[in-house]
Amino acid sequence: MRFYLTIPFFILTLSIFAQTDIPLPEHPRPDWQRSNWLNLNGDWSFQFDKEDVGLKKGWAKGTQKFPLTIKVPFPWGSKLSGVKDEADIAWYQRTVTVPKEWKGQRVFVVIGASDYKTTVWLDGKELGSFEGGYVPFEFELSSLGLKAGAMQKLVIRVDDKRRDYALYGKQGYGNARGIWQTIYLEARAKDYLETLHFSPDIDNSKVKVTATLPQPASQDLELKLNIAGLRPGNVPAQTIAKGQTQLTFEADMPNFKLWTLENPFLYEVEANLTASADRPQPPLQVERRSKASPQMGGLRGADGVNTYFGMRKISVVNLPETNYPYVALNNQPIYLQLTLDQSYHPDGFYTFPTDEFMKNEIKLAKDIGLNGIRTHIKIDVPRKLYWADRLGLLVMSDLPNFWGQPNAEARAESERVLPQLIKRDFNHPAIFSWIIFNETWGLRTKVEDNGKKVNKYLPETQQWVASMYRKAKALDPTRLVEDNSICCGAGHTETDINSWHEYLPGYGWEDYLKNLTSKTFEGSTFNFEKGYAAGKQPNINSEFGNVWGYDGSAGDVDWTWDYHRSVNAFRKYPLVAGWLYTEHHDVINEWNGYFKFDRTQKFTGLEAFVPGMTLKDLHADIYVTTGQDISKSVRATEVVQVPLTISSMTGRTDLGNELTLKVELNGWDAFGQEKKWHSFTQKIAYKPWMQQALAPIYVIMPTEKSVAVLSLVLEDAKGNILSRNFNTYIVEKPQANEMVTGGGQKLRLLTIAPKNFSDAKWSQKQWNVLDGLKVNGAGAGYFEYKIKWPTDLKTDNVGGASFIMEASAKQLFGKDRDNAAKIDGDYMLGGGTADNSRNPNAYPMTDEYKFPSDVAISFNGIAAGKLNLPDDPADHRGVLSWHYQPQDKKLREAGSYGYRVEVNVPAEALQKAIQTGELVLRLAVEGNGGLAIYGEKFGMYPFEPTVIVKVK
């Protein structure tokens, strides 16, 4: 970003260069920045006040030596703060020196966010207090003995005792205790801007500008705007008359550039507020303010602001050639593909370690083809929102919830914070909606019903929720507002979005969506509270995933299989104008993120089915779906009818009138060898925004036992790939014990089920899955199998043998330990389990962290070699582990799979087998890597452990 600043070099050095050795040295508000600012992040002296004695003992004077050091702005208790969480009240102190050059200006200390009640003193004089945990506030230093150029003591006390009415959110993932956003000093003129809000009007090539002052103008003031990219003087100077606090006017935006997801153009603005006709301002006379006022951050120079806005419009339009309402960006419908963003960091909790990390949060979402995030139950860090603006990613912004009941105190708190949220974030073009409540949290009142105490969402509370919707619309008519992101039996009142949450296994989506779409229409009371009904709102899923789709939640599991099924189903029902997946990254109790908590990668395995396929293909604008069921059992040579639906969520006109669907049937046979059976192409008549069921295709299944993959690659006329998808078919056929290869080699197959081991001994544990479809040994130990040798196989007709199996390392997960039990507690309030493998449904998904094992193989006591099994993986490649799961809302090592391994059986071992009539196979692990053995109905490959004997 280019900022058009005229700043003396010594000030630039002060505010930027001197701050590079502290955490988060960047200005915290690119959307509202003054040039004269001084970052106070870094080491502060720190003291817990467990007994709440600091006020009585005079700690506010700044003469008490505090024993600890905290790294600001990380909340106490987080690793990055350097201190533990030992009390609800704590004190900070440090010396500050206001630059001499600021003499004569109004100087403020600004705190981006601090949870919860924060009081500030300068040299023992109280500046004021503020209650709240998410929005910025400030106190003026100028009237309380400020000495520019001299060292002074700044002391801060934060009381973070739990308050039922306070907007707390999901801080159980890590408490945002104390200061958790950048704190800084800032110099301003006597009359200064408090806000400068831009409301773009793309239909009329204008932008409405609203400027506010925190107090009536002391004289006539002149406001000049320089909007980068416009001709100088394009925006005439405006006058704010003496005594006024607000000014609204329109500015022409000729030949403007739109803010879009593909080209998120930002108009940079330099605003200058001066005395009219360059009259000198009267001497500075400042009244002490004992209460903090929420504010918008810093600007350029004493009376200047650097900010920005985007020319974009948020509205609702129908999907072309339908009556389905969609959220529209710049008058074009947009199919929302969003993710729930808890916006947490494992070491900083609410606070991210660097600006680059925040930028990468947005980039991660865009790189997998998503077009937005929902910042969940948190008012997010402004610099992260800046990167959403800069990189082009939509944002749904939540108001955090309280966890008590909706009494007068709780209502007042929400009513107080909502305007502050909208005030701070008004200029962010990325934000397209405000969500006031989530899943009715805090909205149910405990009442007596038939002699029992129950929690009910009362009509009077619903009326208050509707009033909050209207309040938000009055504050910001340029965005959509959602009253309550509903779940669990509650409904909407007044809302711009007909949203709903549903967590299902992948196999439940077709039935659910068919029912939902049949009940969703204008005037319907479905998903609405009594007395309210649907209008022409977009119908949007605002939370889904398999995480809560299974009994007791899914734990850490391959989320991609169910995700694939659900996305396939969503694209068949265009009345649903988008979805929101839970979630962007793992947190302490939910491990279904696209990325791990530390933002390292998880691996989907999609590329094993269609070369080059990634998650981005599942988010393609033009998508061919076969429906919810992505694996089916079939017979050999069966002719399968494959239903096809094309869903185009784009107005692109550069693709021509015809697309090509390349269809290939590939896969792997009963030996785990890759096979290509047949392929063909099919032309598809195309037009933008089309949502159409296509003629089905018919595919002949292989003659052999196999996993057949029907690859679907959609291309434009130039051969550019638009999207990839696939279906799998499990060709079920008994495996013959004799066969002849294509080269004429006779083979005898000696198969053994994994569970039929004759002996096993493991240092940690041994157990079987689904009646032995897979067997596990954890730690060090062995499996031994005794394979009966056929009497007709003699020395003179045996030409050698090999052994194949599917196997992986085996980690002992929390759920499989003998003492495994659920840890009680509400995770959203800091309790519950933090073990990603403890849930009974869990099987941690393949990621960057490997768990290898070395296996020694012997036959009849003769060593055949050692194998390295790189990991204990689980993802799409565990197709059989998913396909054969019972559909009872429980998971048994779903998605787990192994590696195809093959070793030659030593000739000496074969001779011994011929002599004794038995081939004894031992698979031994010396380290703690364990061993899992997969059968023909589990893992990736459709075969049992097999000895393949070449017969002469």
PDB file of C-alpha atoms in Angstrom, residues 503-509 545-546 548-550 562 565-566 628 889:
ATOM      1  CA  TYR A 503     -23.719 -30.913  11.448  1.00  0.00           C
ATOM      2  CA  LEU A 504     -24.229 -34.252   9.724  1.00  0.00           C
ATOM      3  CA  PRO A 505     -22.285 -37.284   8.593  1.00  0.00           C
ATOM      4  CA  GLY A 506     -21.586 -37.122   4.873  1.00  0.00           C
ATOM      5  CA  TYR A 507     -24.331 -39.632   4.134  1.00  0.00           C
ATOM      6  CA  GLY A 508     -27.054 -37.398   5.618  1.00  0.00           C
ATOM      7  CA  TRP A 509     -26.950 -34.414   3.290  1.00  0.00           C
ATOM      8  CA  GLY A 545     -19.050 -30.204   9.013  1.00  0.00           C
ATOM      9  CA  ASN A 546     -18.689 -33.674  10.382  1.00  0.00           C
ATOM     10  CA  TRP A 548     -20.532 -32.482  15.428  1.00  0.00           C
ATOM     11  CA  GLY A 549     -22.143 -34.895  12.962  1.00  0.00           C
ATOM     12  CA  TYR A 550     -21.207 -37.987  14.953  1.00  0.00           C
ATOM     13  CA  ASP A 562     -17.632 -36.242   4.549  1.00  0.00           C
ATOM     14  CA  ARG A 565     -19.929 -35.724   0.042  1.00  0.00           C
ATOM     15  CA  SER A 566     -21.569 -32.634   1.502  1.00  0.00           C
ATOM     16  CA  GLN A 628     -23.633 -37.239  -2.118  1.00  0.00           C
ATOM     17  CA  LYS A 889     -23.139 -41.982  13.666  1.00  0.00           C
TER      18      LYS A 889
END
